[in-house]
CSV table of C-alpha atoms in Angstrom, one decimal:
chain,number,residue,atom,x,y,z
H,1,UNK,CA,29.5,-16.2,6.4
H,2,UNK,CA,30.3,-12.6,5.9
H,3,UNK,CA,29.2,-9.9,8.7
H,4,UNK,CA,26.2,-8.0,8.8
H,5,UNK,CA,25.0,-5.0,8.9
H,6,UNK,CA,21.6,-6.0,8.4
H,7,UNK,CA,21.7,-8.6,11.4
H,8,UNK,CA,23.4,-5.3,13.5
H,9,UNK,CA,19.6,-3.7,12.9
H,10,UNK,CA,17.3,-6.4,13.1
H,11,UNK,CA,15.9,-5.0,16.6
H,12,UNK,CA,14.7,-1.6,14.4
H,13,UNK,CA,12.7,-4.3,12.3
H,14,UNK,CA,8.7,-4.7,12.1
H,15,UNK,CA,8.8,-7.7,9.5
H,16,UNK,CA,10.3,-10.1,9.5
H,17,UNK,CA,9.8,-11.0,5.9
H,18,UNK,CA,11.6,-7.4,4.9
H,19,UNK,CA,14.7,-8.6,7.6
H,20,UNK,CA,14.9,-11.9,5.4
H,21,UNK,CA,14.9,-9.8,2.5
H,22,UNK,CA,17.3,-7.3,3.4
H,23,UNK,CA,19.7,-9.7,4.7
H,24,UNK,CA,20.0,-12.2,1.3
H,25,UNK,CA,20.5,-9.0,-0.9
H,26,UNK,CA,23.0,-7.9,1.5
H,27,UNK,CA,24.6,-11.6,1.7
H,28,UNK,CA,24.9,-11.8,-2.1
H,29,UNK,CA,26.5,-8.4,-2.9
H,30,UNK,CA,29.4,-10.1,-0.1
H,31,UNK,CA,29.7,-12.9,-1.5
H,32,UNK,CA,29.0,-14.6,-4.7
H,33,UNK,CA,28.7,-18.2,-2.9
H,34,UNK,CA,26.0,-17.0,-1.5
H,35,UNK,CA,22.5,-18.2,-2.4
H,36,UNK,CA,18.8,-19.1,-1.2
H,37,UNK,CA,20.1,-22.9,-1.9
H,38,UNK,CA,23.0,-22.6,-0.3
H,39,UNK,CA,20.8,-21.2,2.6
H,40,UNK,CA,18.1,-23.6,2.2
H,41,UNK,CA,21.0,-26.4,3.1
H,42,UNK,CA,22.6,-25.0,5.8
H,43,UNK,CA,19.9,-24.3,7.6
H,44,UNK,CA,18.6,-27.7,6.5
H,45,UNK,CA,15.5,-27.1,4.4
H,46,UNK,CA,14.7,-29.9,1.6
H,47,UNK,CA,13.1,-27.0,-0.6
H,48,UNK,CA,16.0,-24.7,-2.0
H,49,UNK,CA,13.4,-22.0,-3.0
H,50,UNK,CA,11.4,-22.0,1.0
H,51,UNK,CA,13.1,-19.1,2.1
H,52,UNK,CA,12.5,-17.4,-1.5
H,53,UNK,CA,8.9,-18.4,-0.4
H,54,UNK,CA,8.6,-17.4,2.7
H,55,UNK,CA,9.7,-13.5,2.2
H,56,UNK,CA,7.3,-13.4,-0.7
H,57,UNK,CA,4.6,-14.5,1.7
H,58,UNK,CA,3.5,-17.2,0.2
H,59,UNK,CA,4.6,-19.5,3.2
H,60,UNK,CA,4.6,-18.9,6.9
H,61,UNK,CA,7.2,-20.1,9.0
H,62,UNK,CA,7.0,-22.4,11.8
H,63,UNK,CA,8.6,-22.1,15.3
H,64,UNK,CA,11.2,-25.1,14.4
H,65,UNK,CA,11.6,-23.2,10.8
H,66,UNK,CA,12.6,-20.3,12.5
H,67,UNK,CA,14.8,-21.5,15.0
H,68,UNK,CA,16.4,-22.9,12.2
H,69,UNK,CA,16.9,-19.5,9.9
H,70,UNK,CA,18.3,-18.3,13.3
H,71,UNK,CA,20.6,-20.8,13.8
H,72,UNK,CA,21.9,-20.6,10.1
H,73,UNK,CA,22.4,-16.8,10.6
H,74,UNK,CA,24.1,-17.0,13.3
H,75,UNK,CA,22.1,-15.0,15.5
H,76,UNK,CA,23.0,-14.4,19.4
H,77,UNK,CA,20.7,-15.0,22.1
H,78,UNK,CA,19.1,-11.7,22.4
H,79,UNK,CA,18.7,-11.6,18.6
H,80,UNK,CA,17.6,-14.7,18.1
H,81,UNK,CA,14.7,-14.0,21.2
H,82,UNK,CA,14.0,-10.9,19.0
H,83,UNK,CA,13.6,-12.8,15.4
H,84,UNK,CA,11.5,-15.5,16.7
H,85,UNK,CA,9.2,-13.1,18.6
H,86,UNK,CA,8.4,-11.3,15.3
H,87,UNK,CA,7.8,-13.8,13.3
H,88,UNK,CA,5.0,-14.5,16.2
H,89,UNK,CA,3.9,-11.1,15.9
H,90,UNK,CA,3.7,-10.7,12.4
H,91,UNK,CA,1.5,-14.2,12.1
H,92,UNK,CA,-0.1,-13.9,15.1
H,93,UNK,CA,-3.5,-13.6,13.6
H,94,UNK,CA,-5.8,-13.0,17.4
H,95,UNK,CA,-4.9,-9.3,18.5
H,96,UNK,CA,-4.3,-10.8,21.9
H,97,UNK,CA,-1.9,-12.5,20.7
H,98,UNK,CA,-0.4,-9.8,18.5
H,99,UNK,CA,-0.2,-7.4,21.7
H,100,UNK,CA,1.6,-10.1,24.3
H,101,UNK,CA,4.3,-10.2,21.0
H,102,UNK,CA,4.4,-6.9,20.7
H,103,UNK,CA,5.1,-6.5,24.4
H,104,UNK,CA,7.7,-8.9,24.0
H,105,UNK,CA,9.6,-7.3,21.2
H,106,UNK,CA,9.7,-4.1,23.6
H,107,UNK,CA,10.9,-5.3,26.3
H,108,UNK,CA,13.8,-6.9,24.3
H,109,UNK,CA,14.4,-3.7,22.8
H,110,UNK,CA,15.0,-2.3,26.2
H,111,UNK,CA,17.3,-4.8,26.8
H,112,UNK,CA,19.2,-3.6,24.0
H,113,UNK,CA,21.5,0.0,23.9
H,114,UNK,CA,20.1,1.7,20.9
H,115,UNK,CA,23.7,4.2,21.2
H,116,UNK,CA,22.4,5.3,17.6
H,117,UNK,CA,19.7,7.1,19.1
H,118,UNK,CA,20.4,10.4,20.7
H,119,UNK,CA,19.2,11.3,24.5
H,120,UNK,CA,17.2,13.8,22.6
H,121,UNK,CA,14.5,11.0,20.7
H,122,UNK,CA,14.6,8.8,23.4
H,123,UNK,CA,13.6,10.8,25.9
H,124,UNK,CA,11.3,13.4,23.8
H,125,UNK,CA,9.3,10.3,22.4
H,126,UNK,CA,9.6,8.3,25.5
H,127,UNK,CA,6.0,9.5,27.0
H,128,UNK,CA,3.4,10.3,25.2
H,129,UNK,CA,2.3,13.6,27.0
H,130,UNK,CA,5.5,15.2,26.4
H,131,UNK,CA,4.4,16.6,22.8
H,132,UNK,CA,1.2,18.1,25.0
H,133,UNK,CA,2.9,19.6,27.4
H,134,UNK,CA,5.7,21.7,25.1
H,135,UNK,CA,2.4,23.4,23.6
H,136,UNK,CA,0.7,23.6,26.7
H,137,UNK,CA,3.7,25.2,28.8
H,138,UNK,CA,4.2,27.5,26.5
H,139,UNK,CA,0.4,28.5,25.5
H,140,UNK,CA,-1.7,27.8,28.7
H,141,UNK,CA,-1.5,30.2,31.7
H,142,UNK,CA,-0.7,28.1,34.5
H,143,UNK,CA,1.6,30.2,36.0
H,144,UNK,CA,4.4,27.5,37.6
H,145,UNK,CA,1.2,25.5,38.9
H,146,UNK,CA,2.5,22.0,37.4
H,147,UNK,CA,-1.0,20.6,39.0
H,148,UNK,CA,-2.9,22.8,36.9
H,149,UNK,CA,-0.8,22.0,34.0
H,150,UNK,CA,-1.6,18.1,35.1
H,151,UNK,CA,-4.8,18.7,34.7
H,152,UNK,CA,-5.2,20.6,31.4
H,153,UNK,CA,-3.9,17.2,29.7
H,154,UNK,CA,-6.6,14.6,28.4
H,155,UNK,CA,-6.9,12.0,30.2
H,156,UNK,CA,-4.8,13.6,32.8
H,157,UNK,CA,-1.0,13.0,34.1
H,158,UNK,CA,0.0,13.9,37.9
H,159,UNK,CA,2.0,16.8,38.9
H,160,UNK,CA,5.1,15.2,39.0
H,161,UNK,CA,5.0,13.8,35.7
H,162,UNK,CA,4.4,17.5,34.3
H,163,UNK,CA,7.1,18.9,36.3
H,164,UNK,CA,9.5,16.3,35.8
H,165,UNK,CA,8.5,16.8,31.8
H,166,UNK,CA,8.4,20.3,31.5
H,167,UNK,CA,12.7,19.8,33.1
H,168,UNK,CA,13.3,17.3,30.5
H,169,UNK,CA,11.8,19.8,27.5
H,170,UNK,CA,13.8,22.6,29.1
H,171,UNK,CA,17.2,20.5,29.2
H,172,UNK,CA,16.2,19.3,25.4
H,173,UNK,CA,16.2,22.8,24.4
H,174,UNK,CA,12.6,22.3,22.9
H,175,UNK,CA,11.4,24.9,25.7
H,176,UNK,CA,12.9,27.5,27.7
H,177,UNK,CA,12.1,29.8,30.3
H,178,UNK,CA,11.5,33.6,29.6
H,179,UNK,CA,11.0,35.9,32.3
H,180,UNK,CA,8.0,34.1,34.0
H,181,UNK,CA,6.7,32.3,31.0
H,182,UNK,CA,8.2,29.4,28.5
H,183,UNK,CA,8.3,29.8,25.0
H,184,UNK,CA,9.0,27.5,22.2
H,185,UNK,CA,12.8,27.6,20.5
H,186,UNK,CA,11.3,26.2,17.3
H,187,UNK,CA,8.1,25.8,16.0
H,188,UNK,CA,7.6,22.7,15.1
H,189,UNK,CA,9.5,19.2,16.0
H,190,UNK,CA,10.4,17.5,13.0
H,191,UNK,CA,10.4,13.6,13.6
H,192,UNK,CA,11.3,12.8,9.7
H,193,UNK,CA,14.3,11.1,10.7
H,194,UNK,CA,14.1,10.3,13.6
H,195,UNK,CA,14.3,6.2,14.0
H,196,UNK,CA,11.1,4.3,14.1
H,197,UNK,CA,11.7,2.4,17.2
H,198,UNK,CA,11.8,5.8,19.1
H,199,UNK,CA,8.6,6.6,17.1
H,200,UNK,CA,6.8,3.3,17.5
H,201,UNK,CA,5.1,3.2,21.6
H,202,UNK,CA,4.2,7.5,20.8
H,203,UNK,CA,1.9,6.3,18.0
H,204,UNK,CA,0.8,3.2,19.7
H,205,UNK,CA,-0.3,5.3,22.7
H,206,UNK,CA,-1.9,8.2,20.1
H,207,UNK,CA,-3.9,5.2,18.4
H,208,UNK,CA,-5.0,4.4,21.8
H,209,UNK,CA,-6.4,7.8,23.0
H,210,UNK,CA,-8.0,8.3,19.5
H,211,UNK,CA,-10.1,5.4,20.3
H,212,UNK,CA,-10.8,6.5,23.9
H,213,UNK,CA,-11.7,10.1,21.8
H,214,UNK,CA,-14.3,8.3,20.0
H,215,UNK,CA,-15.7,6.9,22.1
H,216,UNK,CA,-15.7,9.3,25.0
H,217,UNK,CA,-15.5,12.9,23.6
H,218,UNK,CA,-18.4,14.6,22.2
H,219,UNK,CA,-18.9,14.6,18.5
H,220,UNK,CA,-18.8,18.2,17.9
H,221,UNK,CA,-15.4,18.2,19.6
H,222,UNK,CA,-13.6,15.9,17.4
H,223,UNK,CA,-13.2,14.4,13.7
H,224,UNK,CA,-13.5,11.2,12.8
H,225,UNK,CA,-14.3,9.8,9.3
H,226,UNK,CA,-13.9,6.0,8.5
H,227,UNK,CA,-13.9,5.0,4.9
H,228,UNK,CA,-13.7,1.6,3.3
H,229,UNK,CA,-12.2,1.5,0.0
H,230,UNK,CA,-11.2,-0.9,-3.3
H,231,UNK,CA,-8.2,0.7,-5.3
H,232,UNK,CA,-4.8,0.2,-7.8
H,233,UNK,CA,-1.4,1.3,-5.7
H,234,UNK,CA,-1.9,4.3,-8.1
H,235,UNK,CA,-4.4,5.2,-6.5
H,236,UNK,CA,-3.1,4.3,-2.8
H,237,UNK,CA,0.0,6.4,-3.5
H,238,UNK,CA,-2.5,9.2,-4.9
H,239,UNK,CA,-4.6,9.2,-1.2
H,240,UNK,CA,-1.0,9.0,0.2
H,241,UNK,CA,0.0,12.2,-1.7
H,242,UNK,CA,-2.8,14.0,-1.1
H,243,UNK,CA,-3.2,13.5,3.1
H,244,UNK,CA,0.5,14.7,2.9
H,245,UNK,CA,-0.1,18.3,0.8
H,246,UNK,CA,-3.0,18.2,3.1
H,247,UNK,CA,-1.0,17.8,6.2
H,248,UNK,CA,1.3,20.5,4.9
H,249,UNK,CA,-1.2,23.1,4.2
H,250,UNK,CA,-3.1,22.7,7.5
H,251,UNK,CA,0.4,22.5,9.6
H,252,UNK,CA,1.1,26.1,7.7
H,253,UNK,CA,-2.0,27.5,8.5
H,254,UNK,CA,-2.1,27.1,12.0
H,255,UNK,CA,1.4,27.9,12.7
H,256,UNK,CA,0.7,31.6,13.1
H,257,UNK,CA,-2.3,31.0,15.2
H,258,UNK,CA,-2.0,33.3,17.9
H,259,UNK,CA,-6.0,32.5,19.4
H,260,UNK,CA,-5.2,29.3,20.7
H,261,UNK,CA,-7.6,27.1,22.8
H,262,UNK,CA,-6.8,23.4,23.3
H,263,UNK,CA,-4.1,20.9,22.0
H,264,UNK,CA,-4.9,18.6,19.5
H,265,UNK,CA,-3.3,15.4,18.1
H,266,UNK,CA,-4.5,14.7,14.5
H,267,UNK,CA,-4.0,11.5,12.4
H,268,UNK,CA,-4.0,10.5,8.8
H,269,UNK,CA,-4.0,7.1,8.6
H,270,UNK,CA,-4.8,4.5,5.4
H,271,UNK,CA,-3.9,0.8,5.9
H,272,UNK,CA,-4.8,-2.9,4.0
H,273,UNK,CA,-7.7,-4.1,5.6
H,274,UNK,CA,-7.3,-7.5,2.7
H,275,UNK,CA,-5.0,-9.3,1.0
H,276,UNK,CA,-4.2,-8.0,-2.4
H,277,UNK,CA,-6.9,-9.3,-4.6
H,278,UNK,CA,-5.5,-10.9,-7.5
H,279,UNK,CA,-6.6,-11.5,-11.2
H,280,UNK,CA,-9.1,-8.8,-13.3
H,281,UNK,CA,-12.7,-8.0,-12.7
């Protein structure tokens, strides 16, 4: 079977389903033997159209089905390890069970050299109080104290970790040192393409804190708004476009803020709580 590129990536997938997908597209354009029956045999499936199924998400696969899509693709060890842990993560319907996946899929991405991601993502998005301290370093008066910087970060990070992050900003070029005070060398980090494996534990951890927020920071000091919604993919892609402009308009606003008080991490976030609901009202 041809090589591919699509296999090469298959630790920067989330879905299996869209790795399926990916790679038959990918096999047919290589070759023009190449079908979902002729895949369906070798991986020794009686239904020619299951793996047609399957990526539609009609069917879900089970373990020995997807030891043997593995096997028929030719999949090493680690990859292999790496496929059948995300079809377990994205069927896993308990969130406990979800989480120990998820776990799983990151450790054997650490197992893995990612050399297409630069020093610069990996170890920018590596912890999630870096973002904080770049503002805070170069907004707060702390004066070299990296305990006092510790402290100004909610829920706190020792001294060590600050120091040790404020180096690693520094040596990134995202900070340096003027006189006795840091300023920023650009005003915002743009993470628009920037892989989203390096991207994925940052957000996990933000989605963490925003519940601890919730729960533990007094209303008047934070925003939360939780609507449930039934709507058309028109309409999706409309809510999509407008928490982008809004995004926009309120990252442009505060960039010449010169009053500044506190860090904050803000969210805009719409996801399927359902299935999609088929047939007319």
């Amino acid at each position: 079977m041809a090589a591919s590129k699509v296999v090469e990536h298959l630790l920067e997938y989330d879905d299996y389903r869209k790795f399926l997908q990916d790679y038959f597209e990918e096999q047919k354009i290589l070759s023009a033997a190449f079908s979902h029956r002729f895949f369906a045999a070798k991986a020794g499936f009686k239904t020619s159209s299951y793996c047609l199924n399957v990526i539609r998400g009609r069917f879900k696969l089970t373990q020995k089905s997807a030891e043997k899509i593995a096997a028929a693709i030719g999949l090493t060890a680690l990859r292999e390890a790496y496929f059948l842990t995300l079809v377990e993560f994205n069927q896993a319907e308990q969130i406990n069970k979800r989480d120990a996946a998820w776990d799983q899929i990151v450790q054997i991405r650490r197992q893995a050299e990612f050399k297409h991601l630069t020093n610069r993502e990996q170890s920018y998005f590596s912890k999630w109080y870096n973002p904080i301290i770049r503002e805070l370093a170069v907004s707060s008066e702390w004066e070299g104290d990296y305990k006092a910087l510790a402290k100004m970060v909610v829920p706190p990070i020792t001294a060590s970790e600050a120091r040790d992050a404020v180096k690693n900003l520094t040596e990134l070029g995202l900070i340096q040192k003027i006189g006795d005070h840091y300023e920023e060398t650009s005003l915002m980090v743009d993470a628009s393409d920037v892989s989203p494996i390096a991207l994925k534990q940052i957000r996990r951890d933000y989605i963490q804190h925003a519940l601890r927020a919730v729960e533990c920071i007094p209303r008047d000091e934070q925003y939360a708004a939780f609507t449930t919604l039934a709507m058309s993919e028109r309409s999706f892609n409309y809510v999509v476009e407008v928490m982008r402009d809004a995004r926009k308009k309120i990252m442009a606003k505060i960039a010449n803020d010169e009053n500044v008080e506190r860090v904050y991490e803000m969210m805009f976030m719409t996801f399927p709580m359902s299935t999609k609901i088929s047939g007319e009202k």
